[in-house]
CSV table of C-alpha atoms and ligand atoms in Angstrom, one decimal:
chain,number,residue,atom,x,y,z
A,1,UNK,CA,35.3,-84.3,27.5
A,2,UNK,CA,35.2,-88.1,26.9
A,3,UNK,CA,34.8,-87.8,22.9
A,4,UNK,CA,36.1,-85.9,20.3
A,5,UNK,CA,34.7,-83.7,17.4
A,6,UNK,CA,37.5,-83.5,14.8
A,7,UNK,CA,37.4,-80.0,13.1
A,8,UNK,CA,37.6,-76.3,14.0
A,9,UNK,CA,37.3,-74.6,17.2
A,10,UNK,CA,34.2,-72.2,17.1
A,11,UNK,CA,34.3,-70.2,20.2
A,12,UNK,CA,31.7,-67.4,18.5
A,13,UNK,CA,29.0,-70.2,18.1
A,14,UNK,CA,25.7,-69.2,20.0
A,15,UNK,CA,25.9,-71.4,23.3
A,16,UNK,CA,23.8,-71.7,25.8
A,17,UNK,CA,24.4,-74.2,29.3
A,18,UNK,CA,22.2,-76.8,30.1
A,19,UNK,CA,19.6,-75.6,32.3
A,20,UNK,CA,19.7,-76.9,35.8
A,21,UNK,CA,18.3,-80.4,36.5
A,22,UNK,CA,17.2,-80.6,32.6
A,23,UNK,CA,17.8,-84.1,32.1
A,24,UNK,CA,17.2,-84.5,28.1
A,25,UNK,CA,20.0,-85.0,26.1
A,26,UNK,CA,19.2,-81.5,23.8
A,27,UNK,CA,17.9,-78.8,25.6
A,28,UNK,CA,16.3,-75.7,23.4
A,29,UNK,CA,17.5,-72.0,23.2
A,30,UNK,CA,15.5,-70.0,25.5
A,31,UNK,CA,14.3,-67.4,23.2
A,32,UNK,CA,13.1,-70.0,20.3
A,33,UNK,CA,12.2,-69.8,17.3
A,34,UNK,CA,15.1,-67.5,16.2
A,35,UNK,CA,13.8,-66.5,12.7
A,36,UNK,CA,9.9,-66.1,12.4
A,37,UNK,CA,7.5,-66.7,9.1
A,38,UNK,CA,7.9,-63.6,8.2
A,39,UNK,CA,11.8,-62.8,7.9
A,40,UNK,CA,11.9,-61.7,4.3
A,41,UNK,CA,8.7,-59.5,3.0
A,42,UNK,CA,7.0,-62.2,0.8
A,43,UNK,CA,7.5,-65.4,3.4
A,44,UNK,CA,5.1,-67.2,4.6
A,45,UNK,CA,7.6,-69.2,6.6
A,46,UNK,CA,11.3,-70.0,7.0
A,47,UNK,CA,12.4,-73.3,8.6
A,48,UNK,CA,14.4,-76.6,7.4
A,49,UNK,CA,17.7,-74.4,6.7
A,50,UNK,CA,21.0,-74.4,6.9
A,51,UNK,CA,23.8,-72.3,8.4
A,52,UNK,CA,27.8,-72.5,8.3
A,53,UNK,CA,31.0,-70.6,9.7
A,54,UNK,CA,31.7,-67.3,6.8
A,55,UNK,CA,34.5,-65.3,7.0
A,56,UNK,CA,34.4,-65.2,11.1
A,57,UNK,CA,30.5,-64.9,11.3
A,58,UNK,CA,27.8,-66.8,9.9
A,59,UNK,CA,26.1,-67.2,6.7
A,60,UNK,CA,23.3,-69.9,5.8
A,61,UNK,CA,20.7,-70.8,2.7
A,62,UNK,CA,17.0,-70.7,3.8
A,63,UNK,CA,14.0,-72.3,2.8
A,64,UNK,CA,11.2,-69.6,2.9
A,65,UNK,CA,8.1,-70.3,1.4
A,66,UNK,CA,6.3,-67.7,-0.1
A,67,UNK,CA,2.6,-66.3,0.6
A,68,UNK,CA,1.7,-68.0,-2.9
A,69,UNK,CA,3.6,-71.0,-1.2
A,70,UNK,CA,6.1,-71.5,-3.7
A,71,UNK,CA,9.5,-73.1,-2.4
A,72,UNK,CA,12.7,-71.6,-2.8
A,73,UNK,CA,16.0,-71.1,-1.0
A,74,UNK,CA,17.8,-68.0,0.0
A,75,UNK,CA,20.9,-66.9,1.2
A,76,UNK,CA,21.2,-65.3,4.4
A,77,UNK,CA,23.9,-63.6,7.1
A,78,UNK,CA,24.5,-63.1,10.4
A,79,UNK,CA,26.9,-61.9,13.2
A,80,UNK,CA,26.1,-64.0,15.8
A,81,UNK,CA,24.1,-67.0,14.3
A,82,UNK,CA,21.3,-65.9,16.2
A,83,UNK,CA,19.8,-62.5,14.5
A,84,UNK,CA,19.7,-63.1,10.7
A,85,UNK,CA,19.1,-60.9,7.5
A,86,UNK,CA,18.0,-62.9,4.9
A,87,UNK,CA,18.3,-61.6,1.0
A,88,UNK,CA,15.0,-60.8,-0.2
A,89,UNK,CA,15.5,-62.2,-3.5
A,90,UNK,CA,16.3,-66.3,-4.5
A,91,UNK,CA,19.7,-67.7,-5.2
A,92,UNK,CA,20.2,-66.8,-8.9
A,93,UNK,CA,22.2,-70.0,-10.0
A,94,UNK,CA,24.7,-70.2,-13.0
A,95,UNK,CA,25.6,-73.7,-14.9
A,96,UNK,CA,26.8,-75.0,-18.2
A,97,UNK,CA,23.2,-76.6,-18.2
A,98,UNK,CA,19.6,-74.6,-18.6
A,99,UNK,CA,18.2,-77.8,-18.7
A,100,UNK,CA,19.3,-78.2,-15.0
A,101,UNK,CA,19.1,-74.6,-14.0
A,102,UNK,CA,15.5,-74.7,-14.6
A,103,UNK,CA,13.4,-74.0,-11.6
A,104,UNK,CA,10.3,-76.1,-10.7
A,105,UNK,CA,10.9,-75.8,-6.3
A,106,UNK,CA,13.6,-76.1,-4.3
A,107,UNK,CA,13.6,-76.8,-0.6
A,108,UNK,CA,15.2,-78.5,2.4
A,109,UNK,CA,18.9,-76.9,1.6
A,110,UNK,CA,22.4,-78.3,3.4
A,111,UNK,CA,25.5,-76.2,3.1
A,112,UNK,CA,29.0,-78.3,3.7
A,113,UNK,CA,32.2,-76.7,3.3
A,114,UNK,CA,34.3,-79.2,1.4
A,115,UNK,CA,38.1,-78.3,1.1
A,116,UNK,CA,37.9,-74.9,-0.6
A,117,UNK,CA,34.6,-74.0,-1.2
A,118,UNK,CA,30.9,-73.9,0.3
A,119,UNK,CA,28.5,-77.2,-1.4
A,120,UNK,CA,24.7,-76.3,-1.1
A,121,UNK,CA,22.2,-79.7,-1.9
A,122,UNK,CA,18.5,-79.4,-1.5
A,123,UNK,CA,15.2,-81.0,-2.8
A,124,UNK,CA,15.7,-79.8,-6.9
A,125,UNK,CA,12.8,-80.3,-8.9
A,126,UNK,CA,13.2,-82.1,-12.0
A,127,UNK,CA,10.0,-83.8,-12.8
A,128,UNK,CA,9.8,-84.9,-9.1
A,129,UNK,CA,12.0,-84.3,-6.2
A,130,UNK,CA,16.0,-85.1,-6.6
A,131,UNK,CA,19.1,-83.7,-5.4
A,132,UNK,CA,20.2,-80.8,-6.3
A,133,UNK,CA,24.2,-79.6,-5.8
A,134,UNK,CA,25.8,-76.3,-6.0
A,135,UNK,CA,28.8,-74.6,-5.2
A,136,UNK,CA,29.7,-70.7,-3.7
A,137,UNK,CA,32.9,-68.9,-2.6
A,138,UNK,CA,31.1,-65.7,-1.1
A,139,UNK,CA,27.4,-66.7,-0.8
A,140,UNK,CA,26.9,-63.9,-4.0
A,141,UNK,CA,27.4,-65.9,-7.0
A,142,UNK,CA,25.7,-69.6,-6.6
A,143,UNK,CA,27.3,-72.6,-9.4
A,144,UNK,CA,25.0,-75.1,-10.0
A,145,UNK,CA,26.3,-78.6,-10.9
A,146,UNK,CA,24.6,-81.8,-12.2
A,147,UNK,CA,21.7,-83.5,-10.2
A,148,UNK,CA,22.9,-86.2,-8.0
A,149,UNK,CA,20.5,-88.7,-8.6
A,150,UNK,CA,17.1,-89.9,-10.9
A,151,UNK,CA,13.9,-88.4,-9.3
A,152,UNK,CA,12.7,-89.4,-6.4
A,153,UNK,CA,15.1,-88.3,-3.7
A,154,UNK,CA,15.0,-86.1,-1.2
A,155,UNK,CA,17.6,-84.9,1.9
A,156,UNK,CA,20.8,-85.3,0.0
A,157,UNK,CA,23.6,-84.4,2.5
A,158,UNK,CA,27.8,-84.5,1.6
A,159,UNK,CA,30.4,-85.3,4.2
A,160,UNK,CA,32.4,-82.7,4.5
A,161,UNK,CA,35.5,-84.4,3.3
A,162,UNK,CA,36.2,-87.2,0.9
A,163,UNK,CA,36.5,-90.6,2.1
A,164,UNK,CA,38.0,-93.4,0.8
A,165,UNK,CA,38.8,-90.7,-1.9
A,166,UNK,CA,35.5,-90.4,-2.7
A,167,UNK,CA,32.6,-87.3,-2.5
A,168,UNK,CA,30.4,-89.1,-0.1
A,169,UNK,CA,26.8,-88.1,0.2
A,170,UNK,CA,23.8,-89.3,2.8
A,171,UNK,CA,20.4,-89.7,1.5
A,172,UNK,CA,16.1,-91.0,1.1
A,173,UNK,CA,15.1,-92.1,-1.8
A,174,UNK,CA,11.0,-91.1,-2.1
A,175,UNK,CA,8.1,-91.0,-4.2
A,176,UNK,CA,6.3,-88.1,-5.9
A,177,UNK,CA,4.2,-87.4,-2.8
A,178,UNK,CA,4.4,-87.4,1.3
A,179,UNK,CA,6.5,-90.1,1.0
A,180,UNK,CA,5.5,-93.0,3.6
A,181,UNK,CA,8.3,-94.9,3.6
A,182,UNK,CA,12.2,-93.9,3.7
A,183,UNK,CA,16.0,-95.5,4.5
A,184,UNK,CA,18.9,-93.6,4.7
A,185,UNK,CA,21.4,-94.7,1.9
A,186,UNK,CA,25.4,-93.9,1.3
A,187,UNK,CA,26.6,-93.0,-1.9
A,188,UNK,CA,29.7,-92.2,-3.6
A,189,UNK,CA,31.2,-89.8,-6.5
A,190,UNK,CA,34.5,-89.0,-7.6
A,191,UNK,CA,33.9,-85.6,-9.6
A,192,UNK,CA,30.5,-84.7,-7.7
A,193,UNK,CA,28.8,-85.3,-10.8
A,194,UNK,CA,28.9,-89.3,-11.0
A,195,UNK,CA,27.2,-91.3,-8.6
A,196,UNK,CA,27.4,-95.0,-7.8
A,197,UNK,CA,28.5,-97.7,-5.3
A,198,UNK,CA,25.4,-97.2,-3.1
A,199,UNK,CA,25.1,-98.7,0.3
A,200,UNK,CA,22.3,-99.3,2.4
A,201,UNK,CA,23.2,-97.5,6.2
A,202,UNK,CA,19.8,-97.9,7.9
A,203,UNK,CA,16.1,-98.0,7.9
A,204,UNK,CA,13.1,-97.4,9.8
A,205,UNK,CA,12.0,-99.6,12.9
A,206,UNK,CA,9.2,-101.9,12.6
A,207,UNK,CA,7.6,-103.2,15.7
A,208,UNK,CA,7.1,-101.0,19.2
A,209,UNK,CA,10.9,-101.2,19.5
A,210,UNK,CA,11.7,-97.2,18.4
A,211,UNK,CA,7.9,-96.6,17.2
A,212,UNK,CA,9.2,-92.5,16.4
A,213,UNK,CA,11.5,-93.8,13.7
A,214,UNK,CA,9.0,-96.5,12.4
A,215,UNK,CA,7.6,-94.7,8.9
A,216,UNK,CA,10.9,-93.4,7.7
A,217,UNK,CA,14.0,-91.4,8.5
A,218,UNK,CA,16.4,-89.4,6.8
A,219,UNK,CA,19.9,-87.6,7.2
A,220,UNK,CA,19.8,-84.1,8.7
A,221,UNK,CA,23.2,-82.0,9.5
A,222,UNK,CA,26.2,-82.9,7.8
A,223,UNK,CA,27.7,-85.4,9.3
A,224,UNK,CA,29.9,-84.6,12.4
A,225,UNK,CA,33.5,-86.1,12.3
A,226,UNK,CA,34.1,-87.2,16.2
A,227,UNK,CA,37.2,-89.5,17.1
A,228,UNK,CA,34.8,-92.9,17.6
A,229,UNK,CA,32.2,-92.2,14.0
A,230,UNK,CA,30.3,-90.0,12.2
A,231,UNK,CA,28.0,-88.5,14.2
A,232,UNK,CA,24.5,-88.1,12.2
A,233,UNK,CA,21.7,-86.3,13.4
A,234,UNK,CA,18.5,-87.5,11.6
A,235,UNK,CA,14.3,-87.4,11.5
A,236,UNK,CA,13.0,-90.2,11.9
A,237,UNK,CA,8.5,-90.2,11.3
A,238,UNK,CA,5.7,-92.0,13.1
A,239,UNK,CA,2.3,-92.2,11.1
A,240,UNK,CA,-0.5,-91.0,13.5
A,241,UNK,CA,-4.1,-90.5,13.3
A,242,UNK,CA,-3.3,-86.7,13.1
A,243,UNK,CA,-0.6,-87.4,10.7
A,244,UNK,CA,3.3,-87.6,10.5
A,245,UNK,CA,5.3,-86.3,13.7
A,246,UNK,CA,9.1,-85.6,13.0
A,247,UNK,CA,11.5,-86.3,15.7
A,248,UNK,CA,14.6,-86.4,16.1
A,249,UNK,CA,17.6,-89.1,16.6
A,250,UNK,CA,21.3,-89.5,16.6
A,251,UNK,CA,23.6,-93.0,15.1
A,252,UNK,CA,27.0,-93.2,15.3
A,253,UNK,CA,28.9,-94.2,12.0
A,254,UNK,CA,32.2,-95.9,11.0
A,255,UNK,CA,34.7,-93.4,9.8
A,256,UNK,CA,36.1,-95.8,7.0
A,257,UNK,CA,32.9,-97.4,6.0
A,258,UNK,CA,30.0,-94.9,7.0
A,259,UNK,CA,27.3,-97.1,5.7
A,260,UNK,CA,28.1,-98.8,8.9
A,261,UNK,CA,26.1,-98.1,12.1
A,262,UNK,CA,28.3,-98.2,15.7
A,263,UNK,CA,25.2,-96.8,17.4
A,264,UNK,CA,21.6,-95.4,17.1
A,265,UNK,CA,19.3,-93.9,19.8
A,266,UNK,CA,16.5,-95.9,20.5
A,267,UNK,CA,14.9,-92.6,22.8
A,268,UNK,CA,14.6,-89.3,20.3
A,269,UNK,CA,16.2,-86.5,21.2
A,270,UNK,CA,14.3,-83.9,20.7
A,271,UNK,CA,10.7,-83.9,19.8
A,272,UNK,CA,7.6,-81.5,18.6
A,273,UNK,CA,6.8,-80.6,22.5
A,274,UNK,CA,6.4,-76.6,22.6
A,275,UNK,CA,3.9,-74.6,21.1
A,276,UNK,CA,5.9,-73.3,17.7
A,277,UNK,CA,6.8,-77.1,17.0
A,278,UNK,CA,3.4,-78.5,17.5
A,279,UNK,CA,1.4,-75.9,15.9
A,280,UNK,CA,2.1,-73.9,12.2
A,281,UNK,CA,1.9,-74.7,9.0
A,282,UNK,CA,2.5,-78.7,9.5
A,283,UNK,CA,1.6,-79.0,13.2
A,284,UNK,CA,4.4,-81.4,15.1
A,285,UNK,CA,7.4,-81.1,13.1
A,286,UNK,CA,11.2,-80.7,14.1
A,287,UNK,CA,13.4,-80.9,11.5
A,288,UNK,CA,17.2,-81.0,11.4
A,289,UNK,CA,19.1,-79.4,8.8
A,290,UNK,CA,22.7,-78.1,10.0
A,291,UNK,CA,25.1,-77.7,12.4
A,292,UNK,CA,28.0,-75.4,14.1
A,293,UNK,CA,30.5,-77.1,16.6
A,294,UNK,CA,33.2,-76.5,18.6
A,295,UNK,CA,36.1,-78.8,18.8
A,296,UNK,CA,37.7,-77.1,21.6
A,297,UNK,CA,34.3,-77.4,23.7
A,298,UNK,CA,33.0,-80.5,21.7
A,299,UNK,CA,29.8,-78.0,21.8
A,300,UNK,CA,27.1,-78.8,19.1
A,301,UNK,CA,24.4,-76.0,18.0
A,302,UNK,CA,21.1,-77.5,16.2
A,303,UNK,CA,19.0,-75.5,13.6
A,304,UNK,CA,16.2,-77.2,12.8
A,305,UNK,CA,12.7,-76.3,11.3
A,306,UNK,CA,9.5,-76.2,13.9
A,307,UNK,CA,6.1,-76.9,12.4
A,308,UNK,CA,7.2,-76.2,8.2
A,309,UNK,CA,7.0,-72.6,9.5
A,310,UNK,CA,9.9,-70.7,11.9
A,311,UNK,CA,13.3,-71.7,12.4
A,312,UNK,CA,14.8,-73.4,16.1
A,313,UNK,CA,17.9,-73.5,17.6
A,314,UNK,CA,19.1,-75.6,20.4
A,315,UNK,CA,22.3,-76.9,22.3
A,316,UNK,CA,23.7,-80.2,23.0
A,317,UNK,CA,27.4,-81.9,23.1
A,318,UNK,CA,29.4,-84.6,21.4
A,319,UNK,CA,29.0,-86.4,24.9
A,320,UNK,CA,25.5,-85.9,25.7
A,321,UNK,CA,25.0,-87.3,22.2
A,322,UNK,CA,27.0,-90.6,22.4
A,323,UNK,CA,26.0,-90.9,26.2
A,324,UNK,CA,22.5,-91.2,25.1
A,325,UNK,CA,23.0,-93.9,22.5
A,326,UNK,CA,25.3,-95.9,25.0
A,327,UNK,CA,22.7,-95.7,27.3
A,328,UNK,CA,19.6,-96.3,25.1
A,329,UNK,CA,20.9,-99.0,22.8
A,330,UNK,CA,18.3,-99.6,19.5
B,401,LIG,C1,8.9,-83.5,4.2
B,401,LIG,C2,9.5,-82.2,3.6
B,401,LIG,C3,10.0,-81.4,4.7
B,401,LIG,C4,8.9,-81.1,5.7
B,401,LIG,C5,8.3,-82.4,6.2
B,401,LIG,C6,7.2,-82.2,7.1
B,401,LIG,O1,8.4,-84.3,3.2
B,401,LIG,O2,8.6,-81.5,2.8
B,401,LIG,O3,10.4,-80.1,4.2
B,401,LIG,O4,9.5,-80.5,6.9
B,401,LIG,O5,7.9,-83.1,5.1
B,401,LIG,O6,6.1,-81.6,6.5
């Protein structure tokens, strides 16, 4: 193993090898999707969500919409990070604010463990789509903090440490609507309530140069601390004459000054190619939302959402990853 991730070992992650002569740099797990539309008894799907290391198992926040199609987010727990049970019922916040309590829809969730306790950010809804940030201990009781930003925003996602001594947070600002444009942006909070010194870290790809990335992208995962960057996993969106297709990409950041690129993939590395990706709810979607890894291994499980309706999983490495983008410069 040529790079580094720096965090935990993981040996309980779900893993899967390579298949033989597979020559893509993410290969998927074999019995995809994991979690169908129907996991809890009013969804209509489940997909976009995230899942962390709890207590020696796993435990994750879901997006499932319901069959009225109203978006929420969930908490959910599993032994294996495979076979999940997800609470019937929405994470119930508490705050010292109703004003921001109030519901309108939440979606897209991230979970990042951040020195002593579990952060959630999603899509909040506060007269159009902002970031929304909470914290849990035990995935029961759910504190919600202050909105990160003004509306519109969407795909807010923390580091999991502080850099620079700062809270740092990835994310798009939007519009009201299908948003179609989108850069990815770095910004920066001492108290996870005030946000400011905003960097630009990158933006779509005009010309035939990356054409998958060339609407807009945004963050996925958290971040990934290796020993040469950050590694982020984003979407990046091509406009079609059957709509937006979601793929996937990889950049390399600077640890110091993450608004800095080292490297991006020019190739995706995974796209909408089997049948649950290309047909549901939003045909041709894959969408990246978390996560696990192994240090020990440098092993790296995806979950990502498949057509805005069942939940993915599949494998890669911290190698395969940076190998790519060596060998596909953008
Ligand atoms: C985005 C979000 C995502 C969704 C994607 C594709 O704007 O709504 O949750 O996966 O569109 O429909």
């Amino acid at each position: 193993m040529a790079n580094k991730i720096i965090g935990n070992p993981l040996p309980n992650m779900p893993w899967q090898e390579k298949p033989e002569g597979y020559t893509e740099p993410v290969w998927r797990y074999d019995s995809n999707p994991i979690i169908g539309r129907h996991a809890t008894k009013r969804s209509n799907s489940v997909f976009n969500s995230a899942v962390i290391p709890f207590e020696g198992k796993f435990a994750g926040v879901f997006r499932c919409d319901s069959k009225s199609i109203s978006m929420d987010i969930f908490a959910g727990f599993s032994e294996d990070g495979i076979h999940w049970t997800i609470n019937e019922t929405p994470i119930q916040f508490e705050g010292e604010d109703k004003e921001i309590l109030n519901r309108e829809y939440r979606y897209d969730p991230r979970v990042c463990f951040i020195e002593d306790r579990y952060y959630i950010t999603w899509c909040n809804g506060y007269h159009g789509p902002t970031i929304g940030i909470a914290y849990t201990f035990d995935f029961k009781k759910f504190y919600q903090l202050e909105n990160a930003f003004l509306p519109y925003n969407r795909n807010g996602v923390l580091f999991p440490r502080k850099i620079n001594g700062m809270y740092a947070m990835l994310s798009r600002p939007s519009d009201t609507g299908h948003t179609p444009f989108g850069d990815i942006f770095y910004s920066q909070s001492p108290d996870l309530t005030y946000w400011g010194r905003h960097r630009y870290v990158m933006g779509t790809v005009k010309g035939d140069a990356s054409a998958w990335q060339s609407t807009k992208i945004g963050p996925g995962p958290i971040p990934i601390e290796t020993e040469e960057g950050w590694l982020m996993i984003y979407h990046g969106v091509i406009n079609t004459c059957n709509g937006f297709v979601y793929r996937m990409g990889a950049a390399l950041l600077d640890l110091d000054q993450p608004w800095k690129v080292l490297l991006r993939s020019k190739d995706y590395i995974l796209a909408p190619h089997e049948l649950y990706e290309c047909i549901g709810d939003v045909p041709n979607v894959t969408f990246p939302c978390a996560t696990l890894t192994d240090a020990d291994t440098g092993r790296i499980a995806i979950y990502y959402g498949c057509a805005d309706t069942v939940t993915g999983l599949a494998f890669t490495t911290v190698d395969e990853l940076i190998n790519h983008m060596k060998n596909n410069p953008l």
